[in-house]
Short mmCIF file of C-alpha atoms and ligand atoms in Angstrom, two decimals:
data_model
loop_
_atom_site.label_atom_id
_atom_site.label_comp_id
_atom_site.label_asym_id
_atom_site.label_seq_id
_atom_site.Cartn_x
_atom_site.Cartn_y
_atom_site.Cartn_z
CA MET A 1 -125.06 -21.40 8.50
CA ARG A 2 -124.65 -24.93 9.85
CA VAL A 3 -123.18 -24.45 13.34
CA LEU A 4 -122.00 -27.08 15.77
CA ILE A 5 -121.74 -26.07 19.45
CA LEU A 6 -119.43 -28.21 21.55
CA GLY A 7 -120.40 -27.83 25.21
CA GLY A 8 -123.96 -26.99 24.18
CA ASP A 9 -125.49 -27.73 27.59
CA GLY A 10 -123.49 -25.19 29.60
CA TYR A 11 -124.03 -21.67 30.92
CA LEU A 12 -123.14 -20.19 27.53
CA GLY A 13 -123.68 -23.20 25.25
CA TRP A 14 -127.45 -23.56 25.53
CA PRO A 15 -128.26 -19.81 25.25
CA THR A 16 -125.94 -19.65 22.22
CA ALA A 17 -127.77 -22.58 20.62
CA MET A 18 -131.18 -20.90 20.99
CA TYR A 19 -129.85 -17.52 19.86
CA LEU A 20 -128.32 -18.90 16.67
CA SER A 21 -131.34 -21.11 16.04
CA ARG A 22 -133.75 -18.16 16.32
CA ARG A 23 -131.60 -16.23 13.87
CA GLY A 24 -132.07 -18.92 11.25
CA HIS A 25 -128.89 -20.97 11.62
CA GLN A 26 -129.02 -24.75 11.58
CA VAL A 27 -127.73 -25.69 15.02
CA ALA A 28 -126.39 -28.93 16.50
CA VAL A 29 -125.15 -29.24 20.08
CA ALA A 30 -122.87 -31.80 21.71
CA ASP A 31 -122.24 -32.22 25.43
CA ASN A 32 -121.13 -34.87 27.94
CA TYR A 33 -122.97 -33.31 30.92
CA PHE A 34 -119.69 -32.67 32.76
CA ARG A 35 -121.07 -29.57 34.42
CA ARG A 36 -124.16 -31.35 35.72
CA ARG A 37 -122.14 -34.29 37.07
CA ALA A 38 -119.59 -32.00 38.72
CA GLY A 39 -122.44 -30.02 40.29
CA MET A 40 -123.77 -33.19 41.93
CA GLU A 41 -120.35 -34.51 42.92
CA LEU A 42 -119.20 -31.23 44.45
CA ASN A 43 -122.61 -30.27 45.86
CA CYS A 44 -122.95 -27.04 43.91
CA GLU A 45 -126.01 -27.37 41.75
CA PRO A 46 -127.47 -24.50 39.72
CA LEU A 47 -130.14 -22.12 40.99
CA LEU A 48 -132.79 -23.33 38.54
CA ALA A 49 -133.59 -26.99 37.92
CA VAL A 50 -132.69 -27.40 34.26
CA PRO A 51 -134.29 -30.03 32.00
CA ASN A 52 -131.84 -32.26 30.14
CA LEU A 53 -130.59 -31.28 26.70
CA HIS A 54 -133.07 -33.45 24.79
CA GLN A 55 -135.94 -31.97 26.81
CA ARG A 56 -134.67 -28.43 26.27
CA ALA A 57 -134.40 -29.00 22.52
CA GLN A 58 -137.95 -30.42 22.48
CA LEU A 59 -139.27 -27.45 24.43
CA TRP A 60 -137.45 -25.05 22.12
CA LYS A 61 -139.05 -26.77 19.15
CA GLU A 62 -142.53 -26.40 20.65
CA ILE A 63 -141.95 -22.71 21.37
CA SER A 64 -139.98 -21.63 18.29
CA GLY A 65 -140.78 -24.27 15.69
CA ARG A 66 -137.03 -24.74 15.16
CA GLN A 67 -134.95 -27.86 15.50
CA ILE A 68 -131.72 -28.14 17.48
CA ASP A 69 -129.96 -31.49 16.97
CA VAL A 70 -128.58 -33.05 20.16
CA PHE A 71 -125.54 -35.33 20.51
CA ILE A 72 -124.62 -36.62 23.97
CA GLY A 73 -121.01 -37.68 24.29
CA ASP A 74 -117.46 -36.62 24.99
CA VAL A 75 -115.48 -34.50 22.54
CA CYS A 76 -112.32 -36.11 23.96
CA ASN A 77 -113.55 -39.34 22.30
CA TYR A 78 -112.55 -38.92 18.66
CA ASP A 79 -114.99 -41.56 17.37
CA PHE A 80 -117.86 -39.60 18.94
CA LEU A 81 -116.63 -36.31 17.53
CA ALA A 82 -116.12 -37.85 14.07
CA LYS A 83 -119.73 -39.11 14.10
CA VAL A 84 -120.99 -35.65 15.07
CA PHE A 85 -118.96 -34.02 12.29
CA ARG A 86 -120.22 -36.50 9.69
CA GLU A 87 -123.85 -35.89 10.68
CA ALA A 88 -123.79 -32.15 11.40
CA ASP A 89 -121.36 -31.22 8.59
CA PRO A 90 -120.61 -27.83 10.23
CA GLU A 91 -119.50 -24.66 8.51
CA GLY A 92 -118.68 -23.15 11.91
CA VAL A 93 -117.87 -24.80 15.25
CA VAL A 94 -118.14 -23.05 18.61
CA HIS A 95 -115.80 -24.68 21.13
CA TYR A 96 -117.14 -24.33 24.66
CA ALA A 97 -116.36 -27.94 25.60
CA GLU A 98 -113.71 -27.11 28.17
CA GLN A 99 -113.63 -27.33 31.96
CA PRO A 100 -114.40 -23.63 32.61
CA SER A 101 -113.66 -23.07 36.29
CA ALA A 102 -110.45 -21.67 37.77
CA PRO A 103 -111.25 -22.92 41.33
CA TYR A 104 -112.10 -26.41 39.99
CA SER A 105 -108.70 -26.62 38.31
CA MET A 106 -106.98 -25.75 41.63
CA MET A 107 -108.81 -28.35 43.78
CA GLY A 108 -106.02 -30.91 43.64
CA ARG A 109 -104.09 -33.25 41.36
CA GLU A 110 -107.06 -35.14 39.91
CA ALA A 111 -108.99 -31.99 39.02
CA ALA A 112 -105.80 -30.47 37.59
CA LEU A 113 -105.20 -33.51 35.38
CA PHE A 114 -108.82 -33.59 34.29
CA THR A 115 -108.70 -29.90 33.34
CA LEU A 116 -105.45 -30.31 31.41
CA THR A 117 -106.58 -33.45 29.62
CA ASN A 118 -110.11 -32.34 28.86
CA ASN A 119 -109.20 -28.88 27.62
CA LEU A 120 -106.23 -29.88 25.48
CA VAL A 121 -107.51 -33.20 24.14
CA SER A 122 -110.88 -31.69 23.20
CA THR A 123 -109.11 -28.90 21.30
CA CYS A 124 -106.70 -31.30 19.59
CA ASN A 125 -109.56 -33.63 18.58
CA LEU A 126 -111.50 -30.67 17.21
CA ILE A 127 -108.57 -29.52 15.07
CA HIS A 128 -108.16 -33.02 13.65
CA ALA A 129 -111.89 -33.42 13.02
CA VAL A 130 -111.94 -30.13 11.12
CA ALA A 131 -108.93 -31.17 9.06
CA GLU A 132 -110.43 -34.60 8.32
CA PHE A 133 -114.10 -33.79 7.72
CA ALA A 134 -114.57 -30.05 7.15
CA PRO A 135 -111.29 -28.30 6.24
CA ASP A 136 -113.02 -25.00 5.47
CA CYS A 137 -114.92 -24.97 8.78
CA HIS A 138 -114.22 -21.97 11.01
CA ILE A 139 -113.39 -22.73 14.66
CA VAL A 140 -114.63 -20.17 17.17
CA LYS A 141 -112.99 -21.06 20.46
CA LEU A 142 -114.06 -19.46 23.70
CA GLY A 143 -110.87 -18.10 25.23
CA THR A 144 -110.40 -15.97 28.29
CA MET A 145 -108.99 -12.58 29.21
CA GLY A 146 -107.38 -14.40 32.12
CA VAL A 147 -104.62 -15.71 29.85
CA TYR A 148 -103.04 -12.25 29.88
CA GLY A 149 -103.06 -11.91 33.66
CA THR A 150 -102.61 -8.37 34.91
CA PRO A 151 -99.40 -7.06 33.29
CA ASN A 152 -98.17 -3.57 34.06
CA ILE A 153 -98.58 -2.50 30.40
CA ASP A 154 -101.60 -2.16 28.10
CA ILE A 155 -103.07 -5.48 26.92
CA GLU A 156 -103.41 -5.68 23.13
CA GLU A 157 -105.83 -7.85 21.20
CA GLY A 158 -103.95 -11.14 20.90
CA TYR A 159 -100.62 -9.98 19.50
CA LEU A 160 -97.79 -7.67 20.55
CA GLU A 161 -95.31 -6.06 18.18
CA VAL A 162 -91.86 -6.26 19.71
CA GLU A 163 -88.84 -4.21 18.62
CA HIS A 164 -85.55 -5.85 19.54
CA GLN A 165 -82.10 -4.65 18.51
CA GLY A 166 -83.46 -2.62 15.66
CA ARG A 167 -85.79 -5.32 14.23
CA LYS A 168 -89.54 -5.83 14.69
CA HIS A 169 -91.70 -8.94 14.98
CA LYS A 170 -95.32 -9.59 15.94
CA PHE A 171 -95.72 -12.31 18.60
CA LEU A 172 -98.71 -13.67 20.43
CA TYR A 173 -99.17 -11.37 23.44
CA PRO A 174 -97.23 -12.83 26.43
CA LYS A 175 -99.37 -14.92 28.76
CA THR A 176 -99.39 -14.84 32.57
CA PRO A 177 -102.37 -17.03 33.55
CA GLY A 178 -103.43 -17.05 37.19
CA SER A 179 -104.88 -20.57 37.53
CA LEU A 180 -104.32 -23.95 35.93
CA TYR A 181 -107.61 -23.50 34.09
CA HIS A 182 -106.38 -20.21 32.63
CA LEU A 183 -103.08 -21.88 31.72
CA THR A 184 -104.93 -24.53 29.67
CA LYS A 185 -106.71 -21.72 27.80
CA SER A 186 -103.32 -20.29 26.94
CA GLN A 187 -102.07 -23.72 25.83
CA ASP A 188 -105.11 -24.45 23.65
CA GLY A 189 -104.59 -21.05 22.00
CA ASP A 190 -100.95 -21.91 21.27
CA MET A 191 -102.10 -25.22 19.76
CA LEU A 192 -104.68 -23.54 17.52
CA TYR A 193 -102.15 -20.91 16.41
CA PHE A 194 -99.70 -23.70 15.56
CA TYR A 195 -102.22 -25.55 13.37
CA CYS A 196 -103.27 -22.32 11.68
CA ARG A 197 -99.67 -21.87 10.58
CA ILE A 198 -99.13 -25.52 9.63
CA TRP A 199 -102.51 -26.62 8.22
CA ASP A 200 -104.14 -23.33 7.28
CA ILE A 201 -107.19 -23.90 9.48
CA ARG A 202 -109.33 -20.85 10.33
CA VAL A 203 -109.64 -19.88 13.99
CA THR A 204 -111.12 -17.08 16.06
CA ASP A 205 -110.19 -17.04 19.74
CA LEU A 206 -112.63 -15.02 21.84
CA ASN A 207 -110.76 -13.93 24.94
CA GLN A 208 -113.73 -13.33 27.14
CA GLY A 209 -113.96 -11.73 30.58
CA PRO A 210 -116.32 -12.94 33.33
CA VAL A 211 -119.93 -13.08 32.12
CA TYR A 212 -123.04 -12.13 34.10
CA GLY A 213 -126.75 -12.56 33.46
CA ILE A 214 -129.46 -15.17 33.43
CA VAL A 215 -132.19 -14.35 30.98
CA THR A 216 -131.75 -13.96 27.24
CA GLU A 217 -134.40 -13.02 24.71
CA GLU A 218 -134.83 -16.65 23.75
CA SER A 219 -135.24 -17.98 27.30
CA GLY A 220 -137.57 -15.14 28.31
CA ALA A 221 -140.69 -17.07 27.33
CA ASP A 222 -140.16 -20.02 29.66
CA ASP A 223 -137.78 -20.35 32.63
CA ARG A 224 -137.22 -24.01 31.73
CA LEU A 225 -135.19 -22.66 28.81
CA ALA A 226 -132.99 -20.57 31.12
CA SER A 227 -129.31 -21.24 31.36
CA ILE A 228 -127.50 -23.36 33.92
CA PHE A 229 -126.92 -20.58 36.49
CA ASN A 230 -124.34 -21.28 39.16
CA TYR A 231 -123.73 -19.08 42.17
CA ASP A 232 -121.42 -21.37 44.08
CA ASP A 233 -117.71 -20.83 44.75
CA ILE A 234 -116.60 -23.16 41.95
CA PHE A 235 -118.75 -22.52 38.89
CA GLY A 236 -120.37 -19.17 39.71
CA THR A 237 -118.79 -16.00 38.31
CA VAL A 238 -118.40 -13.08 40.64
CA LEU A 239 -121.36 -10.84 39.73
CA ASN A 240 -123.80 -13.76 39.48
CA ARG A 241 -122.62 -14.80 42.93
CA PHE A 242 -123.08 -11.33 44.37
CA ILE A 243 -126.65 -11.13 43.04
CA VAL A 244 -127.61 -14.41 44.72
CA GLN A 245 -125.78 -13.44 47.92
CA ALA A 246 -127.70 -10.15 48.02
CA VAL A 247 -131.04 -11.96 47.70
CA ALA A 248 -130.05 -14.57 50.30
CA GLY A 249 -129.10 -11.84 52.79
CA HIS A 250 -125.47 -13.02 52.81
CA PRO A 251 -122.73 -10.34 52.87
CA LEU A 252 -121.04 -10.03 49.49
CA THR A 253 -117.84 -12.10 49.43
CA VAL A 254 -115.17 -9.69 48.21
CA TYR A 255 -111.89 -11.63 48.06
CA GLY A 256 -109.04 -9.67 49.65
CA GLU A 257 -108.79 -5.94 48.98
CA GLY A 258 -111.24 -6.08 46.05
CA GLY A 259 -109.14 -4.03 43.64
CA GLN A 260 -108.98 -6.99 41.21
CA THR A 261 -110.15 -5.53 37.89
CA ARG A 262 -111.53 -7.56 34.99
CA GLY A 263 -113.45 -6.92 31.76
CA TYR A 264 -117.12 -7.93 32.13
CA LEU A 265 -119.95 -8.60 29.72
CA ASN A 266 -123.63 -9.46 29.72
CA ILE A 267 -124.46 -13.00 28.55
CA LYS A 268 -126.48 -11.39 25.72
CA ASP A 269 -123.26 -9.87 24.38
CA THR A 270 -121.50 -13.23 24.44
CA LEU A 271 -124.16 -14.57 22.08
CA ALA A 272 -123.93 -11.58 19.75
CA CYS A 273 -120.11 -11.78 19.67
CA VAL A 274 -120.13 -15.46 18.79
CA GLU A 275 -122.52 -14.87 15.91
CA LEU A 276 -120.48 -11.89 14.67
CA ALA A 277 -117.35 -14.05 14.68
CA LEU A 278 -119.17 -16.82 12.77
CA LEU A 279 -120.58 -14.43 10.17
CA HIS A 280 -117.14 -12.86 9.60
CA PRO A 281 -114.85 -15.90 9.65
CA ALA A 282 -111.09 -15.81 10.00
CA ASN A 283 -109.21 -16.45 6.77
CA PRO A 284 -107.51 -19.81 6.10
CA GLY A 285 -104.30 -19.84 8.14
CA GLU A 286 -105.45 -16.95 10.32
CA TYR A 287 -105.47 -17.18 14.11
CA ARG A 288 -107.62 -14.18 14.96
CA VAL A 289 -108.02 -12.97 18.53
CA PHE A 290 -110.71 -10.70 19.95
CA ASN A 291 -110.81 -9.44 23.53
CA GLN A 292 -114.44 -10.04 24.40
CA PHE A 293 -115.73 -7.77 27.13
CA VAL A 294 -117.64 -4.52 27.36
CA GLU A 295 -116.63 -2.69 30.58
CA THR A 296 -113.97 -3.06 33.24
CA PHE A 297 -114.80 -3.03 36.95
CA SER A 298 -112.98 -3.84 40.16
CA VAL A 299 -114.62 -6.32 42.53
CA ASN A 300 -115.26 -3.41 44.93
CA GLU A 301 -117.07 -1.48 42.19
CA LEU A 302 -119.27 -4.50 41.43
CA ALA A 303 -120.09 -4.94 45.10
CA ASP A 304 -121.02 -1.25 45.45
CA LYS A 305 -123.30 -1.49 42.42
CA VAL A 306 -125.11 -4.50 43.88
CA VAL A 307 -125.58 -2.66 47.20
CA GLU A 308 -127.13 0.29 45.34
CA ALA A 309 -129.39 -1.88 43.19
CA GLY A 310 -130.45 -3.82 46.29
CA LYS A 311 -131.76 -0.61 47.87
CA GLU A 312 -134.22 -0.26 44.97
CA LEU A 313 -135.75 -3.59 45.98
CA GLY A 314 -135.58 -2.96 49.72
CA LEU A 315 -132.63 -5.33 50.23
CA LYS A 316 -130.07 -4.30 52.85
CA VAL A 317 -126.93 -5.65 51.22
CA LYS A 318 -123.68 -5.79 53.20
CA ILE A 319 -120.13 -6.27 51.94
CA ASN A 320 -117.62 -8.53 53.68
CA LYS A 321 -113.94 -8.56 52.67
CA ILE A 322 -112.74 -12.09 53.29
CA PRO A 323 -109.22 -13.53 52.96
CA ASN A 324 -108.50 -14.13 49.27
CA PRO A 325 -108.41 -17.88 48.52
CA ARG A 326 -106.59 -17.12 45.23
CA ARG A 327 -103.12 -15.79 44.47
CA GLU A 328 -103.73 -12.70 42.39
CA ALA A 329 -102.88 -9.01 42.44
CA GLU A 330 -105.47 -7.12 44.49
CA GLU A 331 -104.40 -3.71 43.15
CA HIS A 332 -102.99 -3.47 39.63
CA TYR A 333 -102.87 -1.62 36.33
CA TYR A 334 -105.46 -2.86 33.79
CA ASN A 335 -106.00 -1.41 30.35
CA PRO A 336 -106.99 -4.04 27.77
CA ALA A 337 -107.90 -3.19 24.16
CA HIS A 338 -111.26 -4.40 22.86
CA THR A 339 -112.03 -2.84 19.53
CA GLY A 340 -112.29 -5.86 17.20
CA LEU A 341 -115.82 -6.95 18.04
CA LEU A 342 -117.10 -3.36 18.16
CA SER A 343 -115.74 -2.87 14.66
CA LEU A 344 -117.67 -5.97 13.52
CA GLY A 345 -120.86 -4.30 14.78
CA LEU A 346 -121.37 -5.32 18.42
CA THR A 347 -123.93 -3.14 20.18
CA PRO A 348 -123.02 -3.66 23.84
CA HIS A 349 -125.34 -4.07 26.81
CA TYR A 350 -123.99 -2.10 29.76
CA LEU A 351 -124.26 -2.92 33.45
CA THR A 352 -126.98 -0.46 34.41
CA GLY A 353 -129.00 -0.25 37.62
CA GLU A 354 -131.93 -1.64 35.66
CA VAL A 355 -129.95 -4.71 34.59
CA LEU A 356 -128.92 -5.32 38.19
CA THR A 357 -132.42 -4.90 39.65
CA GLY A 358 -133.74 -7.18 36.88
CA MET A 359 -131.30 -9.90 37.92
CA LEU A 360 -132.11 -9.43 41.61
CA ALA A 361 -135.84 -9.63 40.93
CA PHE A 362 -135.42 -12.80 38.85
CA VAL A 363 -133.28 -14.52 41.48
CA ARG A 364 -135.73 -13.49 44.22
CA ARG A 365 -138.37 -15.67 42.57
CA TYR A 366 -136.08 -18.66 43.24
CA ARG A 367 -135.01 -17.57 46.71
CA GLU A 368 -136.17 -20.83 48.30
CA ARG A 369 -133.71 -22.77 46.16
CA ILE A 370 -130.65 -20.83 47.28
CA CYS A 371 -128.32 -23.03 49.28
CA PRO A 372 -126.29 -20.83 51.70
CA GLY A 373 -123.67 -23.60 52.02
CA TYR A 374 -122.59 -22.95 48.41
CA ILE A 375 -121.45 -19.39 49.05
CA LEU A 376 -118.12 -19.28 50.91
CA PRO A 377 -114.99 -20.30 48.95
CA ARG A 378 -113.72 -23.82 49.59
CA VAL A 379 -110.77 -23.99 47.19
CA LYS A 380 -107.48 -22.30 48.03
CA TRP A 381 -104.74 -21.72 45.45
CA GLN A 382 -102.13 -22.68 48.03
CA GLN A 383 -103.00 -25.90 49.85
N1 USQ B 1 -114.08 -12.83 43.25
C1 USQ B 1 -114.42 -12.25 44.47
N2 USQ B 1 -115.45 -12.82 45.17
C2 USQ B 1 -116.13 -13.92 44.74
C3 USQ B 1 -115.77 -14.48 43.50
C4 USQ B 1 -114.74 -13.92 42.80
O1 USQ B 1 -113.83 -11.25 44.90
O2 USQ B 1 -117.04 -14.36 45.45
C5 USQ B 1 -113.00 -12.23 42.44
C6 USQ B 1 -111.91 -13.19 42.03
O3 USQ B 1 -110.92 -13.33 43.03
C7 USQ B 1 -111.42 -12.57 40.74
C8 USQ B 1 -112.65 -11.89 40.16
O4 USQ B 1 -113.58 -11.79 41.23
O5 USQ B 1 -110.46 -11.58 41.01
C9 USQ B 1 -113.29 -12.66 39.01
O6 USQ B 1 -113.58 -13.96 39.48
P1 USQ B 1 -114.60 -14.93 38.71
O7 USQ B 1 -114.76 -16.15 39.56
O8 USQ B 1 -115.81 -14.20 38.31
O9 USQ B 1 -113.80 -15.21 37.38
P2 USQ B 1 -112.65 -16.25 37.00
O10 USQ B 1 -112.36 -17.23 38.06
O11 USQ B 1 -111.48 -15.46 36.52
O12 USQ B 1 -113.29 -17.06 35.81
C10 USQ B 1 -114.45 -16.64 35.09
C11 USQ B 1 -115.02 -17.84 34.36
C12 USQ B 1 -113.98 -18.33 33.36
C13 USQ B 1 -113.58 -17.17 32.44
C14 USQ B 1 -113.08 -16.00 33.28
C15 USQ B 1 -112.76 -14.78 32.47
O13 USQ B 1 -115.35 -18.88 35.27
O14 USQ B 1 -114.53 -19.41 32.60
O15 USQ B 1 -112.56 -17.61 31.60
O16 USQ B 1 -114.12 -15.62 34.20
S1 USQ B 1 -111.40 -13.90 33.15
O17 USQ B 1 -111.66 -13.62 34.57
O18 USQ B 1 -111.24 -12.66 32.40
O19 USQ B 1 -110.23 -14.74 33.03
#
């Protein structure tokens, strides 16, 4: 399949590109290097020094013999996106080209406006490019479980059937996002659903939980192919942060009471889910939603697991509950459905002790690069 990955330089974008390329798809990637620039501006650069996208594609070609086409530019610029569509002629597009960090979106007015503009304009441009250049192309948008929030009822997969005064109707599941970033992911979903109904485009929204992991099968051969791996307070996700904190000898930063529960998945499962969605496209006019995670854990459970895994490697890991910089429920009901991707054939990777010790051992090789100043949270939800 000809697949275009928007945001192909990021934590998920580049591993997805290699994964699909190795499995015989013809892959093109586009990126504006937002994440790299933000890392320099905010002083939160990734653990590994990552070659630029052209260099990574060249390296991948030397190792795998396969070509990944690279386009550097901004998806919010329609002329750029139109050029990419004309050249790549995609049958499937993976949309990762959004500002992905909740703390970033809560830094202040400028970051809020950037997040809103980037995430909604990129999605709107994509919809129009599909309609103009590739009407049959399937959009796979990376969504987030965070759009649902933590309601006191079970979370369904995208839709909720409501019975009201004796009549029934199926609505999109109500959204209660907990950051401006998560709000934009709810808004882009509404926009995609709208155009599915009006223009009959095909869309799959992958409502993903926080991802963990560094190495994938494709990057295993050469660390220069590894993903952009952040452990800072802005771009790092919680388990990746805890792994680096454990290696650095920093107490694990549990925010508040630590009862916050989310659905987690290994980066390897993200890649498999995206391919499954591409291989089984939504129908014209269908806005299909999958809840993309494998297991649920509270922050306390994750911290305890890292302490245990640390013992295997002789690390004495401590836990420190610090005031929560976010506004979120610290104890809550959480029971989200996630059957769609399993029914398409996902074989999940679980968070075992071996996975955790593997991550700790990998990060330990880069211990000298860990910057302790990146660890404590700087962004508060309430200024
Ligand atoms: N947390 C801590 N300590 C930390 C970091 C985080 O206790 O040092 C807590 C947070 O308060 C939160 C939970 O861990 O309750 C998850 O935080 P996170 O930073 O791993 O995840 P989040 O900000 O929600 O965002 C991440 C990705 C985002 C994706 C989302 C999926 O950055 O792109 O959409 O995970 S979800 O959380 O399901 O919305």
